[in-house]
Tab-separated table of C-alpha atoms and ligand atoms in Angstrom:
chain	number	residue	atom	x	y	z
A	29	UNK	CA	-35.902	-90.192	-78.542
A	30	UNK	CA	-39.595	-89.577	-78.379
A	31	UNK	CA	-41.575	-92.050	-79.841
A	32	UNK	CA	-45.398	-93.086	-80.060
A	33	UNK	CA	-47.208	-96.371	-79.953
A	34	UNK	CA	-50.693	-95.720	-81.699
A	35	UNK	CA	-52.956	-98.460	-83.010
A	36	UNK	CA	-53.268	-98.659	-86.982
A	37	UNK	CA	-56.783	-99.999	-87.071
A	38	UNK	CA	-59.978	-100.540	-84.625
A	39	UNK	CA	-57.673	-101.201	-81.427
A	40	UNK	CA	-56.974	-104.127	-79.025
A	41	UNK	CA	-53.745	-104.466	-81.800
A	42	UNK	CA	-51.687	-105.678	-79.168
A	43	UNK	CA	-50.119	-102.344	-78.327
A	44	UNK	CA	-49.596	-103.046	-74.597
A	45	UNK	CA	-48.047	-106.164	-75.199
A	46	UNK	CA	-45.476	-104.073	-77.997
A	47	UNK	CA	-45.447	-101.140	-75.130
A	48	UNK	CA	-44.082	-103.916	-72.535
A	49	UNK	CA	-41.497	-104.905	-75.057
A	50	UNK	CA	-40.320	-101.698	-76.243
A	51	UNK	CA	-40.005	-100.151	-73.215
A	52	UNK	CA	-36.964	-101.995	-72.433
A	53	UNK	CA	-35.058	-99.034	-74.417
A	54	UNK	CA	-36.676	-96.637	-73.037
A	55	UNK	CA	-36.946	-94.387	-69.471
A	56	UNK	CA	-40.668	-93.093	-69.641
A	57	UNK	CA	-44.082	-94.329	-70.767
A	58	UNK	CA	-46.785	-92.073	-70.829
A	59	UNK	CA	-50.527	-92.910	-71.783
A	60	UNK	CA	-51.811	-89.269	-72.887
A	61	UNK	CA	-55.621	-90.195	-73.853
A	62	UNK	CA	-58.346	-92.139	-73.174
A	63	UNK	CA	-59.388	-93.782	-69.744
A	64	UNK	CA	-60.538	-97.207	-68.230
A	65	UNK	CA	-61.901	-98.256	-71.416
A	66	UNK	CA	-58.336	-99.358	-72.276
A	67	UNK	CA	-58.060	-102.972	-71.975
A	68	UNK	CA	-54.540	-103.980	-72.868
A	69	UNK	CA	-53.279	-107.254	-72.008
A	70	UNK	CA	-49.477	-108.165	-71.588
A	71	UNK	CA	-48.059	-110.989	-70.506
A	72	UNK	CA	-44.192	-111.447	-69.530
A	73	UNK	CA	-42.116	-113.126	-66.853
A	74	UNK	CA	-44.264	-111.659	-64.032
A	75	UNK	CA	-47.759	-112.919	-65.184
A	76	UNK	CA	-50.681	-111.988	-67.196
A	77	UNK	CA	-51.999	-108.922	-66.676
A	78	UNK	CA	-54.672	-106.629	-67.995
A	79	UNK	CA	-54.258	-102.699	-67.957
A	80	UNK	CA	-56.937	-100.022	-68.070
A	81	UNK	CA	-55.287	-96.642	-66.835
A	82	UNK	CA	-52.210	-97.975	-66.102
A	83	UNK	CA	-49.384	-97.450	-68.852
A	84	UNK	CA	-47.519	-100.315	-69.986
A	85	UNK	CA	-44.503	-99.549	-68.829
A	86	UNK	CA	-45.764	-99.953	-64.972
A	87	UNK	CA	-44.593	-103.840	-65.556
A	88	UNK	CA	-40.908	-102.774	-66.552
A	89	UNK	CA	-38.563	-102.031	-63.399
A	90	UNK	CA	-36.878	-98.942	-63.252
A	91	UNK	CA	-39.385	-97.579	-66.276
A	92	UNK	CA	-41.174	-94.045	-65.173
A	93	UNK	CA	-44.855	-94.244	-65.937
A	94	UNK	CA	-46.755	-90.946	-66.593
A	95	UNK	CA	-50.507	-90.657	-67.406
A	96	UNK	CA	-51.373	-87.220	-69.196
A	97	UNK	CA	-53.517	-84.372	-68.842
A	98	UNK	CA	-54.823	-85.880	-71.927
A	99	UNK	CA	-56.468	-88.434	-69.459
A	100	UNK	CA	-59.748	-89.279	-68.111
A	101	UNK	CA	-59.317	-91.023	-64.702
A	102	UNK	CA	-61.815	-92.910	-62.961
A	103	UNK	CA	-60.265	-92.530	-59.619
A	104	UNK	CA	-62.007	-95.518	-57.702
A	105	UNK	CA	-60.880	-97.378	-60.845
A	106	UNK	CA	-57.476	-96.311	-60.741
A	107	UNK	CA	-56.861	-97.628	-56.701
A	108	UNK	CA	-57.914	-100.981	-57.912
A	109	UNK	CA	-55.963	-100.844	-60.244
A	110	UNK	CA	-52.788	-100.274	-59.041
A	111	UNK	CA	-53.506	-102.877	-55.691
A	112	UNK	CA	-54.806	-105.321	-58.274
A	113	UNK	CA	-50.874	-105.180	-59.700
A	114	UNK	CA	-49.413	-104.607	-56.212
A	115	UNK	CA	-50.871	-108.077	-55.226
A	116	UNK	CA	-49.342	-109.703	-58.460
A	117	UNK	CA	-46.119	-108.205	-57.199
A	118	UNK	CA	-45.537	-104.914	-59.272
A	119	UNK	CA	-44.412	-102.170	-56.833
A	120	UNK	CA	-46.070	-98.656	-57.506
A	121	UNK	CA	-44.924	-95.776	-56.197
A	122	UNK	CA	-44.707	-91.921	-56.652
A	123	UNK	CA	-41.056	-92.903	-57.903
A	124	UNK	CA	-42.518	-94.889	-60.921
A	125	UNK	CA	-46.260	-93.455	-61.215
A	126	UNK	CA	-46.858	-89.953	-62.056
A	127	UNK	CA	-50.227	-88.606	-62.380
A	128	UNK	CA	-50.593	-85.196	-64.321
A	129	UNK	CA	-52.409	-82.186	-62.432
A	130	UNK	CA	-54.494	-81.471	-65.256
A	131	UNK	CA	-55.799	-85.182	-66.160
A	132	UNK	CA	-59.673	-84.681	-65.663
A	133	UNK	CA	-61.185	-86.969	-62.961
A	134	UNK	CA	-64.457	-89.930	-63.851
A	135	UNK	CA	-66.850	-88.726	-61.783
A	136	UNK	CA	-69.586	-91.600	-60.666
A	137	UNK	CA	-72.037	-89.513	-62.284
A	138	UNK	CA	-70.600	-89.734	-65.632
A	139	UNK	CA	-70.424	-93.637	-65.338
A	140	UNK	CA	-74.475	-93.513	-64.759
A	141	UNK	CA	-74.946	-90.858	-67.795
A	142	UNK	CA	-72.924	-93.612	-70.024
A	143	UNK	CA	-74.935	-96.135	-68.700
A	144	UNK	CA	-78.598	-94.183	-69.095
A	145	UNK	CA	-77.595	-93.372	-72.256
A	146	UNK	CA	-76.788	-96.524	-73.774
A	147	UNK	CA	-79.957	-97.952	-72.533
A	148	UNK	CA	-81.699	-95.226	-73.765
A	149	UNK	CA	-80.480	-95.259	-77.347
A	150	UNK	CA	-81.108	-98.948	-77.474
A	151	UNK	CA	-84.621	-98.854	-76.489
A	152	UNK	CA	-85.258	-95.874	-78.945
A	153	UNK	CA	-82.820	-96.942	-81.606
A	154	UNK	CA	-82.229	-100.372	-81.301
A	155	UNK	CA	-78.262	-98.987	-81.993
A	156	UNK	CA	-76.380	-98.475	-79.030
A	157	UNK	CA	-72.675	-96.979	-79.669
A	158	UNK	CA	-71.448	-99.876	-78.159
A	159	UNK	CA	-69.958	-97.786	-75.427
A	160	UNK	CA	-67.540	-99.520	-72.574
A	161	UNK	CA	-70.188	-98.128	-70.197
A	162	UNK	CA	-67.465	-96.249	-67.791
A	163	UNK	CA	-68.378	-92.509	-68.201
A	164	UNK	CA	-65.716	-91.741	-70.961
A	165	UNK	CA	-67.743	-89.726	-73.254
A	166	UNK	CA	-69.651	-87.638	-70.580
A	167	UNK	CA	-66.474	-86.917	-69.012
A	168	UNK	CA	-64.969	-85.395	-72.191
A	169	UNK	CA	-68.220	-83.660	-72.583
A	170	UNK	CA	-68.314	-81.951	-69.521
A	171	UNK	CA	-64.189	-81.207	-70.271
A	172	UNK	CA	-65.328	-79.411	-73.300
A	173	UNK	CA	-68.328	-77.775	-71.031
A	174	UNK	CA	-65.351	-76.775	-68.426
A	175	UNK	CA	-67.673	-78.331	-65.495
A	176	UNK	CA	-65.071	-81.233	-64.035
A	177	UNK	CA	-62.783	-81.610	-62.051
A	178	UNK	CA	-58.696	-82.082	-62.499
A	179	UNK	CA	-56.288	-84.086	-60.395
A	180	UNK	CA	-54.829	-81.347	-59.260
A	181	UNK	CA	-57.390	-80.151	-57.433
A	182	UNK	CA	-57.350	-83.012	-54.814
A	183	UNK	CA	-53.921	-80.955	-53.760
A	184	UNK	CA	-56.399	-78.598	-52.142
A	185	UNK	CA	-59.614	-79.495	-52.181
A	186	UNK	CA	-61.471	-76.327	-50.305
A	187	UNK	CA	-61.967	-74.798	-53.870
A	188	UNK	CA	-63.273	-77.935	-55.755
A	189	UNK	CA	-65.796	-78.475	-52.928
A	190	UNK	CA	-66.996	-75.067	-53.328
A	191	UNK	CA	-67.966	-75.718	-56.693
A	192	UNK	CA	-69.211	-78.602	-56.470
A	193	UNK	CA	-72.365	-77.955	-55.584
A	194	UNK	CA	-73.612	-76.087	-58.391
A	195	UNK	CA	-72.049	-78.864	-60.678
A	196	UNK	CA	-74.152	-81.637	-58.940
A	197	UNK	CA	-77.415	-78.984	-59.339
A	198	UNK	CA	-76.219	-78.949	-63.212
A	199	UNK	CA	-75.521	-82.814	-63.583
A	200	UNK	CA	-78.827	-83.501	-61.816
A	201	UNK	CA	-81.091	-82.109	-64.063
A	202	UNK	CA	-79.562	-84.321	-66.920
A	203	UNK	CA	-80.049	-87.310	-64.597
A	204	UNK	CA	-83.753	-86.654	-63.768
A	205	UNK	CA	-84.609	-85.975	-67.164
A	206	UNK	CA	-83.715	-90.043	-67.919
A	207	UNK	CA	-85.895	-90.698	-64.718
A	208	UNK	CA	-83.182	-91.364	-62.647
A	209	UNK	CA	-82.476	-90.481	-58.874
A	210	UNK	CA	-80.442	-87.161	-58.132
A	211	UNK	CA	-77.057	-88.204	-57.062
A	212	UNK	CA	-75.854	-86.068	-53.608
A	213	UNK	CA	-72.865	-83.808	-53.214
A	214	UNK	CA	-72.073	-85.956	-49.761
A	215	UNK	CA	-71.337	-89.156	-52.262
A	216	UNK	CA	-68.925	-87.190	-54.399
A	217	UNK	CA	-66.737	-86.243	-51.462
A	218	UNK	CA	-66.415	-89.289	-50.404
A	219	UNK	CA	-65.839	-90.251	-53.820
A	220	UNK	CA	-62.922	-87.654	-53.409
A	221	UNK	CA	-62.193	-88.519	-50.357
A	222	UNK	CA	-61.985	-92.209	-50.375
A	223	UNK	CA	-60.017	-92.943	-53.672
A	224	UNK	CA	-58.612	-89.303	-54.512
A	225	UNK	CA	-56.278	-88.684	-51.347
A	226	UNK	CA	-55.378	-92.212	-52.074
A	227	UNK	CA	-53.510	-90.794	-55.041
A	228	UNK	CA	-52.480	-87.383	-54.017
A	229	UNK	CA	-48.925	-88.477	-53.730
A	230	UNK	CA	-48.670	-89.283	-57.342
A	231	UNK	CA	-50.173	-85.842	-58.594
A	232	UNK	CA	-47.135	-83.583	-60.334
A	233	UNK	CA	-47.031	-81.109	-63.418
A	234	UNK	CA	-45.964	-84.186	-65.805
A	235	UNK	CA	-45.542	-81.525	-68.485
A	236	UNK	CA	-42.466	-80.233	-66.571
A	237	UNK	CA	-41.063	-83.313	-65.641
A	238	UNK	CA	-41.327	-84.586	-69.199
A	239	UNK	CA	-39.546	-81.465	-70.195
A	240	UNK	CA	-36.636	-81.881	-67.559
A	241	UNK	CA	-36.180	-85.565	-68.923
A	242	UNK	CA	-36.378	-84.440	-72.843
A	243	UNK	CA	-33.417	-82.118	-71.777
A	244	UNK	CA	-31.454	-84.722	-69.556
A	245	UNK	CA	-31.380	-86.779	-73.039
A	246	UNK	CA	-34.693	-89.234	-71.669
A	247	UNK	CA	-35.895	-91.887	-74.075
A	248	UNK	CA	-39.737	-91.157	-73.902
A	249	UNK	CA	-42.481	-93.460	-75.179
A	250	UNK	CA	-46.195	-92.163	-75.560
A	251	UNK	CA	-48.904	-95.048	-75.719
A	252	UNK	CA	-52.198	-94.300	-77.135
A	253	UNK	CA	-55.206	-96.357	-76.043
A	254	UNK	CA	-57.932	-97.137	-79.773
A	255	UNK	CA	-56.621	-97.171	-83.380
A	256	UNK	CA	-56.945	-94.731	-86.073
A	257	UNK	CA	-60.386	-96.191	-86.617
A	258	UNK	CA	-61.686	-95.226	-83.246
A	259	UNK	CA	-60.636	-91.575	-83.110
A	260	UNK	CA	-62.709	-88.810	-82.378
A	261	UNK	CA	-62.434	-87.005	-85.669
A	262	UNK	CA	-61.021	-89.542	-88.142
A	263	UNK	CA	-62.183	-92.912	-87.022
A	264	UNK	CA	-65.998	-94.204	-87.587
A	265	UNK	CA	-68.102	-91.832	-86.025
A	266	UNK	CA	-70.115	-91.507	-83.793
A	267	UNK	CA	-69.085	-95.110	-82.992
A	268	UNK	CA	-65.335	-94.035	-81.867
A	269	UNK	CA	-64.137	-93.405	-78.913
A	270	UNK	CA	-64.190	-89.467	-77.585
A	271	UNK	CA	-60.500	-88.805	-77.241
A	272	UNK	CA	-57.871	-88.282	-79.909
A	273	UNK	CA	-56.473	-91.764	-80.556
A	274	UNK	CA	-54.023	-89.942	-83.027
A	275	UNK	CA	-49.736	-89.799	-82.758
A	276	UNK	CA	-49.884	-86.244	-83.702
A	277	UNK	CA	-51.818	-85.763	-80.264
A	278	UNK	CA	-49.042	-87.491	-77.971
A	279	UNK	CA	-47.438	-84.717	-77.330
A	280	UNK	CA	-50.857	-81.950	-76.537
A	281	UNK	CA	-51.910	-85.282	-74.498
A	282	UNK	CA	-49.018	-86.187	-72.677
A	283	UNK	CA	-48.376	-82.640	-71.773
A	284	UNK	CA	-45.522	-81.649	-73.896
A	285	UNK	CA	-47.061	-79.790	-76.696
A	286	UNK	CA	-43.882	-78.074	-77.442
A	287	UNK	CA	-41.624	-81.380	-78.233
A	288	UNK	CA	-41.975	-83.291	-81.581
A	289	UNK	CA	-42.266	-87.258	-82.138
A	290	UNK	CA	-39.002	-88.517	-83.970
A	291	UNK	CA	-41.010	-91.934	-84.340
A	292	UNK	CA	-44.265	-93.249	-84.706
A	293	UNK	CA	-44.321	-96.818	-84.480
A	294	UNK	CA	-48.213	-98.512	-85.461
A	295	UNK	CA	-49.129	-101.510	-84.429
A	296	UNK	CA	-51.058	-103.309	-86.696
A	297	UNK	CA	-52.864	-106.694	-86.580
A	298	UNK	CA	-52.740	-109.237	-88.846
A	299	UNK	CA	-56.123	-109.665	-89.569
A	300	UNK	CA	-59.127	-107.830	-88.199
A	301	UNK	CA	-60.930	-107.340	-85.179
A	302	UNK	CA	-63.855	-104.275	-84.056
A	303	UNK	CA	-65.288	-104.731	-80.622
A	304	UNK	CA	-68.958	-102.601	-80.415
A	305	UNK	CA	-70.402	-101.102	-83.099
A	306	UNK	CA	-69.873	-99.375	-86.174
A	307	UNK	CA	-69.147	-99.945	-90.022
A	308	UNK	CA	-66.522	-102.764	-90.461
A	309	UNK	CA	-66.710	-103.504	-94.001
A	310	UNK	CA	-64.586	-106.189	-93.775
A	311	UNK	CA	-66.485	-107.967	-91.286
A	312	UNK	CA	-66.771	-112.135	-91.303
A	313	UNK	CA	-70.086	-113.421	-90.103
A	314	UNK	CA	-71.170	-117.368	-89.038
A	315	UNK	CA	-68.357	-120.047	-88.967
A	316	UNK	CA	-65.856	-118.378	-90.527
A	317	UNK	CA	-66.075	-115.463	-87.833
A	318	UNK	CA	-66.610	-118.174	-85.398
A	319	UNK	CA	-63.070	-119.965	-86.433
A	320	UNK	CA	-60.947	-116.716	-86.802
A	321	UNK	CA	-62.702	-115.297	-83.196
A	322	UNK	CA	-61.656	-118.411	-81.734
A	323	UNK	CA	-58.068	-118.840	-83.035
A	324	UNK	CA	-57.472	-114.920	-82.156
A	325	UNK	CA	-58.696	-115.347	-78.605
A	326	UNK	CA	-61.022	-112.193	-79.645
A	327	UNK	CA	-63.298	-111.381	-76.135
A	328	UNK	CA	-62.965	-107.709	-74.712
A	329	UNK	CA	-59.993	-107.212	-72.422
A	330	UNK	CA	-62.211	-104.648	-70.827
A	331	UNK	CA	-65.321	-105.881	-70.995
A	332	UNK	CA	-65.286	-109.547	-72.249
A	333	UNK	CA	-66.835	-108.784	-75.151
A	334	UNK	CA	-66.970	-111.109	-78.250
A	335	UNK	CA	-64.835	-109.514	-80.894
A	336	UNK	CA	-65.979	-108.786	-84.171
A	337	UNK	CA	-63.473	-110.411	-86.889
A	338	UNK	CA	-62.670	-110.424	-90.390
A	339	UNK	CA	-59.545	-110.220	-92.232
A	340	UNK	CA	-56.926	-107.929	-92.930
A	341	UNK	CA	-58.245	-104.543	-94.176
A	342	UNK	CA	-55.919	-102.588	-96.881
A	343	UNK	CA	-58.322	-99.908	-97.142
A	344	UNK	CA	-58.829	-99.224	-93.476
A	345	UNK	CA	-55.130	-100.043	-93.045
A	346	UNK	CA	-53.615	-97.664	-95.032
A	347	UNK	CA	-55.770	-94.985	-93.741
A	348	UNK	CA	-55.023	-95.622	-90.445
A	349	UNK	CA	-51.012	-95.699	-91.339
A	350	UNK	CA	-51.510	-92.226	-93.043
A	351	UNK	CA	-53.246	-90.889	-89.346
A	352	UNK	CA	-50.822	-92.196	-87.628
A	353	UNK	CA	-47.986	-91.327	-89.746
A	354	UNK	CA	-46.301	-94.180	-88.741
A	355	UNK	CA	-42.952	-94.504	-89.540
A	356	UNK	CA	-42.558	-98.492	-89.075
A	357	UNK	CA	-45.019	-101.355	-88.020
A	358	UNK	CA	-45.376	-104.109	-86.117
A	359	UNK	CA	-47.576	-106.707	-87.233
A	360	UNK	CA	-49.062	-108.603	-84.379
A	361	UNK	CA	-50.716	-112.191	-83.974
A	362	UNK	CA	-49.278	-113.314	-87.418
A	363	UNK	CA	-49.504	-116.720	-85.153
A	364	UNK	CA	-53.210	-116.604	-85.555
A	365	UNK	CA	-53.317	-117.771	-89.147
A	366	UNK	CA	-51.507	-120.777	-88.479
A	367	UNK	CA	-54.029	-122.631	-89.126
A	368	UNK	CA	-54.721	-121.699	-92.865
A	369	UNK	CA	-53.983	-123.089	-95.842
A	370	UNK	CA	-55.281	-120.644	-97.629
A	371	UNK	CA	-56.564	-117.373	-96.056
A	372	UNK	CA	-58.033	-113.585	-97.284
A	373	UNK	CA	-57.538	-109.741	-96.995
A	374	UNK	CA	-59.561	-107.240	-98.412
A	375	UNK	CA	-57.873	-105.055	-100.837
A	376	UNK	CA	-60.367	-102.836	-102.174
A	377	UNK	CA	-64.528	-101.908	-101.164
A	378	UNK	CA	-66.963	-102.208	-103.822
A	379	UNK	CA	-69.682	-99.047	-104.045
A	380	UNK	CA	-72.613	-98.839	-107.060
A	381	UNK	CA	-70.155	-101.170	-108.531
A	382	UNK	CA	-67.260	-99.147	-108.335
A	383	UNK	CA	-63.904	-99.943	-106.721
A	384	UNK	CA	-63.207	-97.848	-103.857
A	385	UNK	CA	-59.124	-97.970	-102.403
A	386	UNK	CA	-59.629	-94.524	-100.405
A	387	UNK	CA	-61.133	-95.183	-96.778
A	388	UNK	CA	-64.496	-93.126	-97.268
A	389	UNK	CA	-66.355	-91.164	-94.939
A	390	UNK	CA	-68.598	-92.992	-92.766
A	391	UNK	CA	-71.928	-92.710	-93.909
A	392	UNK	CA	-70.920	-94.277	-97.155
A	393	UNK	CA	-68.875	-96.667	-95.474
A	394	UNK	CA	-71.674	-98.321	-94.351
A	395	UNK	CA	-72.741	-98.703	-98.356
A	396	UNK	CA	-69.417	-100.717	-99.313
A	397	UNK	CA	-69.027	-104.414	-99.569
A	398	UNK	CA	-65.424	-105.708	-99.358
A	399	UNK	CA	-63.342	-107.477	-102.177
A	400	UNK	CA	-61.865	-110.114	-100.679
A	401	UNK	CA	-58.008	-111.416	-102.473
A	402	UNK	CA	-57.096	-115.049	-101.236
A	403	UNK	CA	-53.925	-115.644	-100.213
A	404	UNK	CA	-51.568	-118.697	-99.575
A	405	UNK	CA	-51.266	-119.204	-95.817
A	406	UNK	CA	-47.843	-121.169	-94.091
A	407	UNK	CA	-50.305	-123.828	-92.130
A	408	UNK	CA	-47.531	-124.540	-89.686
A	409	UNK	CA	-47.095	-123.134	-86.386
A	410	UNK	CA	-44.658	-119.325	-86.082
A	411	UNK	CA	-44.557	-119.552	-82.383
A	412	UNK	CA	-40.552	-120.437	-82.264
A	413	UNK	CA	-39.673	-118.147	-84.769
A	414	UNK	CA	-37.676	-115.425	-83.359
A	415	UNK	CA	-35.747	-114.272	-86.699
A	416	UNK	CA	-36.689	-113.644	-90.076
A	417	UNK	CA	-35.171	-116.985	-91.652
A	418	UNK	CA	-37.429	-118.978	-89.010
A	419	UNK	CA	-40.098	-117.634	-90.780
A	420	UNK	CA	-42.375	-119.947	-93.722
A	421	UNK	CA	-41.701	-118.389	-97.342
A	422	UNK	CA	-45.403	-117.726	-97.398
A	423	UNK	CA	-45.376	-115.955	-94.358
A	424	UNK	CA	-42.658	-113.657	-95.410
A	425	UNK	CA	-44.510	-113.170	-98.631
A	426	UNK	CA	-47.434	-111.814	-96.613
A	427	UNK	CA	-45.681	-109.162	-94.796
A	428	UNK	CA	-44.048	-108.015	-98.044
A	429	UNK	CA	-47.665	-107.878	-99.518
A	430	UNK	CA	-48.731	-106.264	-96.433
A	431	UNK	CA	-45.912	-103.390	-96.857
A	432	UNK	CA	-46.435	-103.157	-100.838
A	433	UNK	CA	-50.030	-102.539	-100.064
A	434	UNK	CA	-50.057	-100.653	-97.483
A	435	UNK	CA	-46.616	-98.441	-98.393
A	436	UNK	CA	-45.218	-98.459	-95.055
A	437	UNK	CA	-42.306	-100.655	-93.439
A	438	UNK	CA	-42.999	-103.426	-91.274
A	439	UNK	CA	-40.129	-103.858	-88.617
A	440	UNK	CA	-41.717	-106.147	-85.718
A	441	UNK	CA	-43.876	-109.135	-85.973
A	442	UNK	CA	-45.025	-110.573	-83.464
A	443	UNK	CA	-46.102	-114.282	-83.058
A	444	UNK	CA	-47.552	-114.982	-79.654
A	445	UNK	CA	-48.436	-113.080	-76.550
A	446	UNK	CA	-45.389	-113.349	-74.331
A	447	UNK	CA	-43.069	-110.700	-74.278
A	448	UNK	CA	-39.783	-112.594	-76.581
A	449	UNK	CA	-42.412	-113.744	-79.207
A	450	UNK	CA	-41.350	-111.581	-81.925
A	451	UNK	CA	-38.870	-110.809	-84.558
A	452	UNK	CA	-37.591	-108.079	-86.022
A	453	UNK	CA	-37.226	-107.822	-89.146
B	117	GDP	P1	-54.358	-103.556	-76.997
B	117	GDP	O1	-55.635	-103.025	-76.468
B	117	GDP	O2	-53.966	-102.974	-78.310
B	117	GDP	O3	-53.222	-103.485	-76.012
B	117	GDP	O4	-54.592	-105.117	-77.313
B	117	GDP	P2	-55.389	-106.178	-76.375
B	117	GDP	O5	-54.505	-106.504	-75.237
B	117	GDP	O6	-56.754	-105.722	-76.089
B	117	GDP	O7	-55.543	-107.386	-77.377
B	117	GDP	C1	-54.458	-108.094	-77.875
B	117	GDP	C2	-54.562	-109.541	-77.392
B	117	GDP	O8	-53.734	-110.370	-78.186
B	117	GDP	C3	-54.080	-109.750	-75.966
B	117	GDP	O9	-54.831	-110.777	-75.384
B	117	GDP	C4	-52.616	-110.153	-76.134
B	117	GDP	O10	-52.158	-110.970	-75.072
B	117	GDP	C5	-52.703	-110.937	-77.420
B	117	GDP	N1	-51.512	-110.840	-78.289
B	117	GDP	C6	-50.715	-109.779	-78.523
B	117	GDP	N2	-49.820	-110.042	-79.472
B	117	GDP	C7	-50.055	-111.320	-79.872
B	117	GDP	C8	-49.480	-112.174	-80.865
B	117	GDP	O11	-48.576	-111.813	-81.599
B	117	GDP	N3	-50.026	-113.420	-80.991
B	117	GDP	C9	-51.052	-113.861	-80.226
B	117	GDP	N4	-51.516	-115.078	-80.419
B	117	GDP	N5	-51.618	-113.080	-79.282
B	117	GDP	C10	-51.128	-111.828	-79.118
B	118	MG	MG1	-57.489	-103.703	-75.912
């Protein structure tokens, strides 16, 4: 079974907390995209913890986690990382970690571009892209420019070293022209040095062990990091993030291109949330932002960030369902609209007075002004359900409106953060 866990809208969907769940029926979880932006939170038996690089599955024993050439790993991040979980009592090791040989390395240098950048545009702009500030997009520019560095190469690192110097000439000039100090070729082997043999151990051709399992009859799970929303080339550019958040990608990421998904599960919230910038059509502003933020819990995993809200999007939704081409859903934090008597979803945009259902490209997006529907809420609390006849009428008439709207089954929910808060349906 190969399956993929991709987020239906803007991210932060709750798809580490449905990863850690999941898992359970499966052998391998492999993140194939993104890098320390993540912030997924999951809480279980063992504690609350927050992942950035680390896939989900790391919390399941006897789970194999992979992370994919489709990766960007900040390597200094990464050691934290994993002693971070060590110290809350996870145990790591090449028997449950493998990093691919071809997952490109965060260099310091691109964290600094990020951060010059973002400062940069702000001053100039006044619009920042409401970047995570750790080097993601610089690093998959200089992928696509072919000037960084893979995992692999800490194996043997005579080679890298030899290039490195012209790569730190090439870097430099970027980093003078903001007016900032030359970084040295000295710091970036010890960058190497210090976190990189650190991880050597770990470093393996994950597209041939993935293959090797896929034959041995291997469950496989691939977790994406983003939503449909965020993605490169269909989510809200430029205010994505620079990876392919997409299900179709799992298996170029993960390192696999020659297997096919049987599933794609999308997680979807049950209301809205869009940390950073960006069109969000939807978007609630003043108290009733302020309530919604508040009952969601919606701050940045990553960066502590406040959230911004609004409720469920059909438009967005659906779109995101059709890049995903999820199979099933789980809804997540139904919980939060406990509070409701009565709450809303958007069901259509409104441009020059014309109804809009299709999720429009994003300069126009940013022309649209939602519809808002109301709809009855349960106002009692879901956090003991754990089958469908615990749940309210109302709240069963919700996900029914969800699925007739957005044409796509919903077979989780999920009603709190711990790992047996949900039903299936
Ligand atoms: P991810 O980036 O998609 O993994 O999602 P995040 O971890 O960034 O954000 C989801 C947040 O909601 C986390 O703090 C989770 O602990 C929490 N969460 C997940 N599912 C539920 C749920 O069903 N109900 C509630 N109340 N919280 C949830
Ligand atoms: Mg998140």
């Amino acid at each position: 079974m190969l399956t993929s866990i991709c987020g239906i809208n803007w991210g932060d969907e709750g798809k580490g907390r449905m990863v850690d769940l999941l898992s359970s029926d499966y052998d391998i979880v492999c993140r194939y995209q993104g890098g320390n932006n993540a912030g997924h939170t999951v809480i279980n038996d063992k504690g609350k913890f927050v992942l950035n690089l680390l896939p989900s599955g790391i919390l399941r024993e006897g789970v194999v986690n992979v992370m994919g050439p489709g990766m960007v790993i900040d390597i200094k991040h990464l050691c934290g990382e994993i002693e971070r979980l060590r110290e809350g009592g996870i145990k790591i090791s090449p028997e449950n970690l493998k990093i691919s040989d071809k997952a490109v390395i965060t260099m310091p240098y691109n964290v600094l571009q990020d951060i010059m950048e973002e400062d940069r545009l702000t001053k100039a702009t006044g619009k920042p892209y409401g970047s995570t500030r750790r080097g993601i997009a610089p690093v998959y520019a200089d992928k696509y420019m072919k000037k960084v560095f893979r995992m692999g190469e800490l194996l043997n690192t005579q080679l890298m070293y030899k290039r490195l110097p012209d790569i730190v000439a090439w870097k430099n000039m970027t980093i003078k022209a903001y007016g900032f100090d030359p970084v040295s070729v000295d710091e970036m082997i010890e960058y190497f040095e210090t976190y990189g043999k650190q991880l050597a151990p770990y470093i393996v051709d994950t597209g041939l062990y993935l293959n090797e399992a896929n034959k041995q009859g291997k469950n496989i799970m691939f977790e994406a990091q983003l939503g449909a929303l965020r993605d490169i080339d269909f989510g809200i550019v430029p205010y994505t993030s620079s990876s392919s958040t997409i299900a179709a990608y799992a298996p170029i990421g993960a390192g696999v291109p020659n297997l096919k998904l049987n599933n794609s599960i999308g997680i979807m919230k049950a209301y809205s949330s869009c940390v950073g910038e960006g069109p969000f059509t939807c978007e609630y502003f003043g108290d009733k932002a302020e309530k919604l933020r508040e009952l969601g819990g919606e701050y940045g995993a990553a960066t502590g960030r406040p959230r911004r809200v609004g409720p469920f999007d059909v438009v967005a939704s659906r779109y995101g369902i059709r890049c995903q081409g999820a199979d099933e859903i789980a809804l997540t934090k139904l919980d939060v609209l406990d509070d409701y008597e009565e709450f809303e979803i958007c069901t259509h945009y409104e441009l020059d007075g014309k109804i809009i259902d299709e999720f429009p490209f994003t300069d126009v997006l940013d022309m649209c002004k939602p519809v808002f529907e109301k709809v009855k809420g349960w106002h009692c609390s879901l956090a003991k359900c754990r089958k469908k006849e615990d749940l309210p009428k109302e709240a069963l008439d919700y996900i029914h409106l969800l699925e007739k709207l957005c044409d796509c089954k919903i077979k989780y929910v999920s009603v709190g953060a711990e790992r047996d808060a949900y039903i299936v349906l």
